[in-house]
C-alpha positions in Angstrom: 13.1 -3.6 -10.9 11.1 -3.2 -7.8 7.6 -1.5 -7.7 5.5 -0.4 -4.8 1.8 -1.1 -5.3 -0.2 1.1 -3.0 -3.7 -0.1 -2.3 -6.4 2.5 -1.8 -10.1 2.1 -1.1 -13.0 3.9 0.6 -12.9 2.9 4.2 -16.7 3.5 4.4 -17.2 0.8 1.8 -15.2 -1.6 3.8 -17.0 -0.8 7.0 -20.3 -1.4 5.3 -19.2 -5.0 4.5 -20.6 -8.0 6.3 -18.2 -10.0 8.4 -18.3 -12.7 5.7 -17.6 -10.2 2.9 -14.6 -8.8 4.8 -13.4 -12.3 5.6 -13.7 -13.3 1.9 -11.8 -10.2 0.7 -9.0 -11.0 3.2 -8.8 -14.6 2.0 -8.6 -13.4 -1.6 -5.7 -11.1 -0.6 -3.9 -14.0 1.2 -4.3 -16.2 -1.9 -3.0 -13.3 -4.1 0.1 -13.0 -1.9 0.6 -16.8 -2.1 0.5 -16.7 -5.9 2.8 -13.7 -6.1 5.2 -15.4 -3.7 5.2 -18.7 -5.7 5.9 -16.8 -8.9 8.8 -14.9 -7.2 7.2 -11.5 -7.6 6.3 -10.7 -4.0 9.0 -9.1 -1.8 6.9 -7.7 1.1 3.6 -6.2 1.9 1.2 -5.3 4.7 -2.3 -4.2 5.4 -2.8 -1.0 7.3 -5.1 -0.1 10.2 -7.9 2.4 9.3 -7.0 6.1 9.0 -8.6 6.8 12.4 -5.6 5.0 13.8 -3.1 7.2 11.9 -0.9 9.9 13.3 0.7 12.5 11.0 3.8 14.4 11.8 5.4 17.4 10.2 8.6 19.1 11.2 8.5 22.9 10.6 11.3 25.2 11.7 12.7 22.5 14.0 9.3 21.9 15.7 7.5 18.6 15.4 3.8 19.0 14.8 1.5 16.0 15.5 -2.0 15.5 14.1 -4.3 12.6 14.7 -5.5 11.0 11.5 -4.3 11.3 7.9 -2.8 14.5 6.6 -5.5 15.1 4.0 -9.1 14.1 3.5 -9.4 12.0 0.3 -12.1 9.9 -1.2 -9.9 6.8 -1.0 -7.6 5.9 1.9 -4.3 4.1 1.8 -5.1 0.6 3.0 -1.8 -1.3 2.4 1.0 -2.1 0.1 2.7 -4.8 -1.9 6.4 -4.5 -2.8 6.8 -6.4 -6.1 9.6 -7.4 -8.3 8.8 -7.0 -12.0 10.7 -6.9 -15.3 9.1 -3.5 -16.2 6.1 -1.3 -15.7 3.9 -3.5 -18.0 4.6 -6.6 -15.8 4.0 -4.5 -12.6 0.6 -3.4 -14.0 -0.3 -7.0 -14.8 0.7 -8.2 -11.3 -1.1 -5.3 -9.5 -4.3 -5.8 -11.5 -4.7 -9.1 -9.6 -4.6 -7.5 -6.2 -8.2 -8.0 -5.0 -8.9 -4.5 -3.6 -8.3 -3.1 -7.1 -11.9 -4.2 -7.7 -13.1 -1.8 -4.9 -10.7 1.1 -5.2 -7.4 1.6 -6.9 -3.8 0.4 -6.9 -1.1 3.0 -7.5 2.2 1.6 -8.9 5.4 3.4 -8.4 9.0 2.4 -9.2 11.3 2.2 -6.2 14.0 4.9 -6.4 17.4 3.7 -5.3 19.4 6.2 -3.1 22.9 7.0 -4.2 25.8 5.5 -2.3 26.7 7.2 1.0 29.5 9.8 0.6 32.3 8.3 2.6 33.9 11.6 3.4 30.6 13.3 4.4 29.8 14.1 8.0 26.7 12.6 9.6 
């Protein structure tokens, strides 16, 4: 089964790090991905730019509304994700607990939901 591990932390905490602390955290993340890859659990993942780089869109009544930044203010911001393959939730928890930013913020684990097959007779 595939699980998405969403990494959250407080951007202010990251911005307060020294260059060396930031470098060390990134190196820990790189080593984590290497370990997950070697064990066959890592499918994909990426770090995200800070929320000040975000753009949020909503479509209401056929109109596209664009807002700079995240949709909602939160204490922790989405910083990246790891797409993992695990036997079950317990293994996904074990794997996600090794993601270095979990020590600074949190990692939300969600099972991937498979979409049903496309209806062959349906119009696009």
